[in-house]
């Protein structure tokens, strides 16, 4: 897609301030159809660069900032995320950049445990209003020339495929993984053979973001290292590309630790060809072992306190 190939989305730094100021003026000129607009006051943007919770997400192309969204965390009587200013340079409008900036803020809200997102939009800014409505925001009330809009974000949830309400739906989501082992897991589930392969007490843990599948893995008696006395195993570990880089798999590891503790299990094992990945989640290299096909595999162990 155009967004993935051409544009970079990142947290703004102080050196981006002049570009952000120019984009703010461009936004006001578009809304009010006038060159006679007032930009940010001196010092206004400082709060976004002080290392606290408020920040600005920018989109850039060839090291030039072409769009931004300012994001504020409000912790008052109710905690909510406030999206302040969103501006995309005229040349780059209609390319999905604004949508991507908002989705970035929504993911941040989920990570921060914030379920409510609020912002204002000028009634005359019909393009932005249509965008927000399409993304699931609704008008909370009217304040003069502006609408106050809101969206309630559901926090990510972990569900077990074998005990969920919509197994057929989640099976289709697993099938979308761009990984051979993910496709194999899909076929085993579809043919109802997974438990025959890795154990009757198997769980398929799904980390979900609304109707989106973020990550999945199995927690089972066996995996691809067979035969062995080592048990249990975490297998089929996968995170979808759109959610990578945020260590969401850590949420599944916490769930696995909880399940292991409930069963009095002190060590959990993982078979992989990766180096430097599972160390991030508190796993340590155990030893090399051959898998069921006779191929060498790195086995990691996670100790459960």
mmCIF file of C-alpha atoms in Angstrom:
data_model
loop_
_atom_site.group_PDB
_atom_site.id
_atom_site.type_symbol
_atom_site.label_atom_id
_atom_site.label_comp_id
_atom_site.label_asym_id
_atom_site.label_seq_id
_atom_site.Cartn_x
_atom_site.Cartn_y
_atom_site.Cartn_z
ATOM 1 C CA UNK A 1 0.000 0.000 0.000
ATOM 2 C CA UNK A 2 1.013 3.601 -0.543
ATOM 3 C CA UNK A 3 1.043 4.351 3.225
ATOM 4 C CA UNK A 4 3.445 1.549 4.092
ATOM 5 C CA UNK A 5 5.836 2.187 1.236
ATOM 6 C CA UNK A 6 6.172 5.951 1.122
ATOM 7 C CA UNK A 7 5.430 7.498 4.484
ATOM 8 C CA UNK A 8 6.963 7.183 7.930
ATOM 9 C CA UNK A 9 4.959 7.803 11.103
ATOM 10 C CA UNK A 10 6.835 8.692 14.279
ATOM 11 C CA UNK A 11 6.833 10.757 17.448
ATOM 12 C CA UNK A 12 7.690 14.407 16.791
ATOM 13 C CA UNK A 13 10.872 15.970 18.129
ATOM 14 C CA UNK A 14 11.639 19.605 18.889
ATOM 15 C CA UNK A 15 13.300 20.053 15.492
ATOM 16 C CA UNK A 16 9.908 19.397 13.839
ATOM 17 C CA UNK A 17 8.295 22.448 15.468
ATOM 18 C CA UNK A 18 8.591 24.859 12.527
ATOM 19 C CA UNK A 19 7.092 22.311 10.133
ATOM 20 C CA UNK A 20 4.220 21.685 12.554
ATOM 21 C CA UNK A 21 3.577 25.414 12.875
ATOM 22 C CA UNK A 22 3.453 25.757 9.069
ATOM 23 C CA UNK A 23 1.017 22.846 8.782
ATOM 24 C CA UNK A 24 -1.222 24.366 11.459
ATOM 25 C CA UNK A 25 -1.451 27.626 9.501
ATOM 26 C CA UNK A 26 -2.171 25.685 6.306
ATOM 27 C CA UNK A 27 -4.992 23.840 8.073
ATOM 28 C CA UNK A 28 -6.578 27.082 9.317
ATOM 29 C CA UNK A 29 -6.340 28.640 5.874
ATOM 30 C CA UNK A 30 -8.179 25.642 4.414
ATOM 31 C CA UNK A 31 -10.917 25.689 7.046
ATOM 32 C CA UNK A 32 -11.582 29.431 6.964
ATOM 33 C CA UNK A 33 -10.722 30.000 3.292
ATOM 34 C CA UNK A 34 -8.538 32.924 4.233
ATOM 35 C CA UNK A 35 -4.830 33.739 4.327
ATOM 36 C CA UNK A 36 -5.423 35.973 7.356
ATOM 37 C CA UNK A 37 -5.130 33.392 10.155
ATOM 38 C CA UNK A 38 -3.194 33.294 13.419
ATOM 39 C CA UNK A 39 -0.755 30.449 14.123
ATOM 40 C CA UNK A 40 0.295 28.957 17.444
ATOM 41 C CA UNK A 41 1.421 31.338 20.163
ATOM 42 C CA UNK A 42 5.063 31.208 21.219
ATOM 43 C CA UNK A 43 5.671 28.344 23.634
ATOM 44 C CA UNK A 44 2.339 26.612 22.978
ATOM 45 C CA UNK A 45 3.934 23.469 21.554
ATOM 46 C CA UNK A 46 6.480 23.090 24.365
ATOM 47 C CA UNK A 47 4.228 20.709 26.317
ATOM 48 C CA UNK A 48 4.435 18.173 23.500
ATOM 49 C CA UNK A 49 8.229 17.967 23.746
ATOM 50 C CA UNK A 50 8.757 17.853 27.510
ATOM 51 C CA UNK A 51 8.779 14.051 27.743
ATOM 52 C CA UNK A 52 5.468 13.783 29.576
ATOM 53 C CA UNK A 53 2.286 12.149 28.276
ATOM 54 C CA UNK A 54 1.270 14.666 25.603
ATOM 55 C CA UNK A 55 2.919 14.136 22.219
ATOM 56 C CA UNK A 56 2.613 14.742 18.490
ATOM 57 C CA UNK A 57 2.622 12.067 15.818
ATOM 58 C CA UNK A 58 4.034 13.214 12.483
ATOM 59 C CA UNK A 59 4.059 11.691 9.013
ATOM 60 C CA UNK A 60 7.060 12.340 6.854
ATOM 61 C CA UNK A 61 8.242 11.684 3.326
ATOM 62 C CA UNK A 62 11.908 11.976 2.390
ATOM 63 C CA UNK A 63 12.634 13.459 5.864
ATOM 64 C CA UNK A 64 10.037 16.220 5.351
ATOM 65 C CA UNK A 65 7.075 16.465 7.772
ATOM 66 C CA UNK A 66 3.874 16.400 5.713
ATOM 67 C CA UNK A 67 1.218 15.863 8.398
ATOM 68 C CA UNK A 68 0.756 15.745 12.159
ATOM 69 C CA UNK A 69 -1.715 14.975 14.921
ATOM 70 C CA UNK A 70 -1.332 16.415 18.429
ATOM 71 C CA UNK A 71 -2.367 14.052 21.227
ATOM 72 C CA UNK A 72 -3.152 15.035 24.812
ATOM 73 C CA UNK A 73 -3.777 12.761 27.811
ATOM 74 C CA UNK A 74 -6.331 14.224 30.218
ATOM 75 C CA UNK A 75 -6.538 12.674 33.670
ATOM 76 C CA UNK A 76 -9.321 14.597 35.356
ATOM 77 C CA UNK A 77 -12.572 13.265 36.805
ATOM 78 C CA UNK A 78 -12.536 10.950 33.800
ATOM 79 C CA UNK A 79 -9.439 9.919 31.879
ATOM 80 C CA UNK A 80 -9.593 10.463 28.133
ATOM 81 C CA UNK A 81 -7.403 11.063 25.102
ATOM 82 C CA UNK A 82 -7.898 14.412 23.388
ATOM 83 C CA UNK A 83 -6.950 14.773 19.727
ATOM 84 C CA UNK A 84 -6.176 18.440 19.327
ATOM 85 C CA UNK A 85 -4.971 19.416 15.838
ATOM 86 C CA UNK A 86 -4.800 17.246 12.720
ATOM 87 C CA UNK A 87 -3.284 18.709 9.579
ATOM 88 C CA UNK A 88 -2.236 17.070 6.315
ATOM 89 C CA UNK A 89 -0.458 19.188 3.718
ATOM 90 C CA UNK A 90 -2.742 19.802 0.737
ATOM 91 C CA UNK A 91 -0.565 17.825 -1.694
ATOM 92 C CA UNK A 92 -0.902 14.687 0.431
ATOM 93 C CA UNK A 93 -4.611 14.723 1.248
ATOM 94 C CA UNK A 94 -6.780 11.815 0.225
ATOM 95 C CA UNK A 95 -3.968 9.275 0.615
ATOM 96 C CA UNK A 96 -5.020 7.793 3.972
ATOM 97 C CA UNK A 97 -2.440 9.704 6.001
ATOM 98 C CA UNK A 98 -4.993 11.300 8.333
ATOM 99 C CA UNK A 99 -6.597 7.908 8.927
ATOM 100 C CA UNK A 100 -3.226 6.414 9.791
ATOM 101 C CA UNK A 101 -2.469 9.198 12.259
ATOM 102 C CA UNK A 102 -5.794 8.654 14.011
ATOM 103 C CA UNK A 103 -5.280 4.882 14.100
ATOM 104 C CA UNK A 104 -1.885 5.491 15.690
ATOM 105 C CA UNK A 105 -3.529 7.577 18.411
ATOM 106 C CA UNK A 106 -6.154 4.880 18.940
ATOM 107 C CA UNK A 107 -3.470 2.215 19.398
ATOM 108 C CA UNK A 108 -1.712 4.500 21.876
ATOM 109 C CA UNK A 109 -4.982 4.827 23.815
ATOM 110 C CA UNK A 110 -5.340 1.051 24.018
ATOM 111 C CA UNK A 111 -1.744 0.659 25.216
ATOM 112 C CA UNK A 112 -2.287 3.369 27.848
ATOM 113 C CA UNK A 113 -5.527 1.758 29.038
ATOM 114 C CA UNK A 114 -7.599 4.761 27.923
ATOM 115 C CA UNK A 115 -11.020 3.877 26.512
ATOM 116 C CA UNK A 116 -12.375 7.315 25.548
ATOM 117 C CA UNK A 117 -11.129 9.566 22.738
ATOM 118 C CA UNK A 118 -12.491 13.107 22.329
ATOM 119 C CA UNK A 119 -11.839 15.974 19.924
ATOM 120 C CA UNK A 120 -13.469 19.022 18.354
ATOM 121 C CA UNK A 121 -14.015 19.618 14.665
ATOM 122 C CA UNK A 122 -15.213 22.779 12.959
ATOM 123 C CA UNK A 123 -18.646 22.377 11.380
ATOM 124 C CA UNK A 124 -17.269 23.957 8.227
ATOM 125 C CA UNK A 125 -14.546 21.283 8.003
ATOM 126 C CA UNK A 126 -16.825 18.806 6.238
ATOM 127 C CA UNK A 127 -13.995 16.621 4.935
ATOM 128 C CA UNK A 128 -12.608 15.982 8.411
ATOM 129 C CA UNK A 129 -16.106 15.413 9.783
ATOM 130 C CA UNK A 130 -16.785 12.685 7.188
ATOM 131 C CA UNK A 131 -13.457 11.055 8.030
ATOM 132 C CA UNK A 132 -14.212 10.932 11.754
ATOM 133 C CA UNK A 133 -17.678 9.525 11.185
ATOM 134 C CA UNK A 134 -16.235 6.811 8.942
ATOM 135 C CA UNK A 135 -13.758 5.902 11.685
ATOM 136 C CA UNK A 136 -16.543 5.363 14.198
ATOM 137 C CA UNK A 137 -16.738 8.721 16.011
ATOM 138 C CA UNK A 138 -20.071 10.298 16.828
ATOM 139 C CA UNK A 139 -21.223 13.802 17.751
ATOM 140 C CA UNK A 140 -21.466 14.174 21.507
ATOM 141 C CA UNK A 141 -22.696 17.753 21.437
ATOM 142 C CA UNK A 142 -22.337 21.089 19.636
ATOM 143 C CA UNK A 143 -20.232 23.977 20.905
ATOM 144 C CA UNK A 144 -20.856 27.046 18.762
ATOM 145 C CA UNK A 145 -19.140 26.530 15.411
ATOM 146 C CA UNK A 146 -17.708 23.163 16.444
ATOM 147 C CA UNK A 147 -18.833 19.613 17.080
ATOM 148 C CA UNK A 148 -17.448 17.691 20.027
ATOM 149 C CA UNK A 149 -16.960 14.108 18.888
ATOM 150 C CA UNK A 150 -16.224 10.954 20.839
ATOM 151 C CA UNK A 151 -15.283 7.320 20.429
ATOM 152 C CA UNK A 152 -15.177 4.616 23.043
ATOM 153 C CA UNK A 153 -12.263 2.248 22.434
ATOM 154 C CA UNK A 154 -12.511 -1.270 23.775
ATOM 155 C CA UNK A 155 -9.316 -2.482 25.484
ATOM 156 C CA UNK A 156 -7.496 -5.433 23.962
ATOM 157 C CA UNK A 157 -8.775 -8.772 25.185
ATOM 158 C CA UNK A 158 -7.349 -12.273 25.342
ATOM 159 C CA UNK A 159 -9.722 -15.070 24.433
ATOM 160 C CA UNK A 160 -9.321 -18.825 24.020
ATOM 161 C CA UNK A 161 -10.350 -20.019 20.562
ATOM 162 C CA UNK A 162 -11.905 -23.178 21.999
ATOM 163 C CA UNK A 163 -14.132 -21.214 24.393
ATOM 164 C CA UNK A 164 -15.028 -18.098 22.365
ATOM 165 C CA UNK A 165 -18.363 -16.972 20.939
ATOM 166 C CA UNK A 166 -17.260 -16.706 17.302
ATOM 167 C CA UNK A 167 -14.767 -19.477 16.490
ATOM 168 C CA UNK A 168 -15.559 -19.362 12.755
ATOM 169 C CA UNK A 169 -14.781 -15.637 12.616
ATOM 170 C CA UNK A 170 -11.484 -15.949 14.462
ATOM 171 C CA UNK A 171 -10.512 -18.954 12.353
ATOM 172 C CA UNK A 172 -10.836 -16.721 9.287
ATOM 173 C CA UNK A 173 -8.608 -14.127 10.954
ATOM 174 C CA UNK A 174 -5.915 -16.726 11.709
ATOM 175 C CA UNK A 175 -6.008 -17.728 8.042
ATOM 176 C CA UNK A 176 -4.979 -14.167 7.103
ATOM 177 C CA UNK A 177 -1.538 -14.606 8.690
ATOM 178 C CA UNK A 178 1.308 -14.400 6.165
ATOM 179 C CA UNK A 179 3.216 -17.281 7.779
ATOM 180 C CA UNK A 180 3.347 -20.953 6.851
ATOM 181 C CA UNK A 181 2.981 -22.135 10.447
ATOM 182 C CA UNK A 182 -0.046 -19.875 10.844
ATOM 183 C CA UNK A 183 -1.608 -21.521 7.808
ATOM 184 C CA UNK A 184 -0.822 -24.928 9.293
ATOM 185 C CA UNK A 185 -2.493 -23.930 12.567
ATOM 186 C CA UNK A 186 -5.529 -22.800 10.569
ATOM 187 C CA UNK A 187 -5.775 -26.148 8.787
ATOM 188 C CA UNK A 188 -5.418 -28.109 12.052
ATOM 189 C CA UNK A 189 -8.189 -26.079 13.658
ATOM 190 C CA UNK A 190 -10.419 -26.269 10.609
ATOM 191 C CA UNK A 191 -10.034 -30.060 10.483
ATOM 192 C CA UNK A 192 -10.352 -30.335 14.277
ATOM 193 C CA UNK A 193 -6.957 -32.057 14.525
ATOM 194 C CA UNK A 194 -4.890 -29.634 16.639
ATOM 195 C CA UNK A 195 -5.507 -31.414 19.940
ATOM 196 C CA UNK A 196 -4.560 -34.730 18.334
ATOM 197 C CA UNK A 197 -1.175 -33.218 17.444
ATOM 198 C CA UNK A 198 -0.243 -31.166 20.537
ATOM 199 C CA UNK A 199 -2.473 -32.397 23.350
ATOM 200 C CA UNK A 200 -6.049 -32.514 24.537
ATOM 201 C CA UNK A 201 -5.630 -29.650 27.031
ATOM 202 C CA UNK A 202 -4.442 -27.224 24.325
ATOM 203 C CA UNK A 203 -5.376 -23.551 24.409
ATOM 204 C CA UNK A 204 -5.215 -21.249 21.390
ATOM 205 C CA UNK A 205 -4.810 -17.781 22.867
ATOM 206 C CA UNK A 206 -5.958 -14.839 20.744
ATOM 207 C CA UNK A 207 -5.100 -11.217 21.569
ATOM 208 C CA UNK A 208 -7.909 -9.169 20.036
ATOM 209 C CA UNK A 209 -8.396 -5.468 19.371
ATOM 210 C CA UNK A 210 -12.128 -5.212 18.822
ATOM 211 C CA UNK A 211 -12.698 -7.332 15.724
ATOM 212 C CA UNK A 212 -9.007 -7.288 14.786
ATOM 213 C CA UNK A 213 -6.677 -10.152 15.637
ATOM 214 C CA UNK A 214 -3.417 -8.775 17.052
ATOM 215 C CA UNK A 215 -1.426 -11.884 18.061
ATOM 216 C CA UNK A 216 -1.974 -15.567 18.652
ATOM 217 C CA UNK A 217 -0.160 -18.572 20.093
ATOM 218 C CA UNK A 218 -0.828 -22.023 21.479
ATOM 219 C CA UNK A 219 -0.203 -23.220 25.025
ATOM 220 C CA UNK A 220 -0.048 -26.984 24.891
ATOM 221 C CA UNK A 221 1.485 -30.180 26.172
ATOM 222 C CA UNK A 222 3.542 -30.578 22.971
ATOM 223 C CA UNK A 223 4.890 -28.577 20.040
ATOM 224 C CA UNK A 224 7.290 -29.499 17.214
ATOM 225 C CA UNK A 225 9.987 -30.947 19.525
ATOM 226 C CA UNK A 226 8.816 -34.540 19.725
ATOM 227 C CA UNK A 227 9.394 -36.876 21.469
ATOM 228 C CA UNK A 228 10.506 -35.069 24.643
ATOM 229 C CA UNK A 229 9.778 -35.031 28.346
ATOM 230 C CA UNK A 230 9.795 -31.220 28.355
ATOM 231 C CA UNK A 231 6.333 -29.695 28.756
ATOM 232 C CA UNK A 232 4.327 -27.459 28.331
ATOM 233 C CA UNK A 233 5.115 -25.504 25.149
ATOM 234 C CA UNK A 234 4.220 -22.142 23.663
ATOM 235 C CA UNK A 235 3.840 -22.552 19.908
ATOM 236 C CA UNK A 236 2.564 -20.937 16.719
ATOM 237 C CA UNK A 237 3.606 -17.493 17.999
ATOM 238 C CA UNK A 238 2.538 -14.741 15.578
ATOM 239 C CA UNK A 239 1.784 -11.009 15.573
ATOM 240 C CA UNK A 240 0.121 -9.353 12.582
ATOM 241 C CA UNK A 241 2.304 -6.775 10.764
ATOM 242 C CA UNK A 242 0.125 -3.775 11.644
ATOM 243 C CA UNK A 243 0.684 -4.452 15.358
ATOM 244 C CA UNK A 244 4.385 -5.269 15.389
ATOM 245 C CA UNK A 245 6.903 -3.166 17.274
ATOM 246 C CA UNK A 246 4.728 -2.752 20.378
ATOM 247 C CA UNK A 247 5.560 -6.037 22.144
ATOM 248 C CA UNK A 248 1.900 -7.044 22.280
ATOM 249 C CA UNK A 249 3.030 -10.655 22.518
ATOM 250 C CA UNK A 250 4.005 -9.776 26.070
ATOM 251 C CA UNK A 251 0.310 -9.680 26.963
ATOM 252 C CA UNK A 252 -0.041 -13.302 25.866
ATOM 253 C CA UNK A 253 3.054 -14.285 27.838
ATOM 254 C CA UNK A 254 1.514 -12.760 30.963
ATOM 255 C CA UNK A 255 -1.624 -14.832 30.350
ATOM 256 C CA UNK A 256 0.503 -17.960 29.871
ATOM 257 C CA UNK A 257 2.320 -17.245 33.150
ATOM 258 C CA UNK A 258 -1.036 -16.967 34.909
ATOM 259 C CA UNK A 259 -2.241 -20.268 33.436
ATOM 260 C CA UNK A 260 1.034 -21.961 34.358
ATOM 261 C CA UNK A 261 0.833 -20.738 37.951
ATOM 262 C CA UNK A 262 -2.709 -22.076 38.254
ATOM 263 C CA UNK A 263 -1.390 -25.526 37.294
ATOM 264 C CA UNK A 264 1.725 -25.324 39.463
ATOM 265 C CA UNK A 265 3.998 -25.261 36.392
ATOM 266 C CA UNK A 266 7.405 -23.620 36.876
ATOM 267 C CA UNK A 267 8.917 -23.788 33.373
ATOM 268 C CA UNK A 268 7.441 -23.214 29.910
ATOM 269 C CA UNK A 269 9.300 -23.983 26.661
ATOM 270 C CA UNK A 270 9.440 -22.447 23.182
ATOM 271 C CA UNK A 271 10.965 -23.876 20.000
ATOM 272 C CA UNK A 272 12.172 -21.293 17.481
ATOM 273 C CA UNK A 273 14.774 -20.341 14.894
ATOM 274 C CA UNK A 274 14.820 -16.743 16.149
ATOM 275 C CA UNK A 275 17.642 -15.254 18.189
ATOM 276 C CA UNK A 276 17.065 -12.167 20.316
ATOM 277 C CA UNK A 277 13.261 -12.222 20.160
ATOM 278 C CA UNK A 278 12.066 -14.196 23.161
ATOM 279 C CA UNK A 279 14.757 -12.793 25.420
ATOM 280 C CA UNK A 280 12.615 -9.616 25.417
ATOM 281 C CA UNK A 281 9.901 -11.536 27.245
ATOM 282 C CA UNK A 282 12.090 -12.993 29.963
ATOM 283 C CA UNK A 283 12.974 -16.256 28.198
ATOM 284 C CA UNK A 284 16.457 -17.764 28.293
ATOM 285 C CA UNK A 285 18.144 -20.056 25.790
ATOM 286 C CA UNK A 286 17.930 -23.640 27.082
ATOM 287 C CA UNK A 287 19.609 -25.809 24.413
ATOM 288 C CA UNK A 288 19.506 -26.970 20.808
ATOM 289 C CA UNK A 289 17.122 -29.837 20.053
ATOM 290 C CA UNK A 290 15.919 -31.586 16.907
ATOM 291 C CA UNK A 291 12.305 -31.109 15.891
ATOM 292 C CA UNK A 292 10.038 -33.880 14.601
ATOM 293 C CA UNK A 293 11.516 -33.437 11.107
ATOM 294 C CA UNK A 294 15.075 -33.854 12.345
ATOM 295 C CA UNK A 295 15.913 -30.155 11.950
ATOM 296 C CA UNK A 296 17.817 -28.328 14.726
ATOM 297 C CA UNK A 297 15.812 -25.794 16.725
ATOM 298 C CA UNK A 298 16.638 -23.332 19.479
ATOM 299 C CA UNK A 299 14.689 -24.156 22.623
ATOM 300 C CA UNK A 300 14.015 -21.378 25.103
ATOM 301 C CA UNK A 301 12.735 -21.707 28.646
ATOM 302 C CA UNK A 302 10.647 -19.208 30.566
ATOM 303 C CA UNK A 303 10.709 -19.673 34.313
ATOM 304 C CA UNK A 304 7.450 -18.941 36.090
ATOM 305 C CA UNK A 305 7.918 -17.603 39.613
#
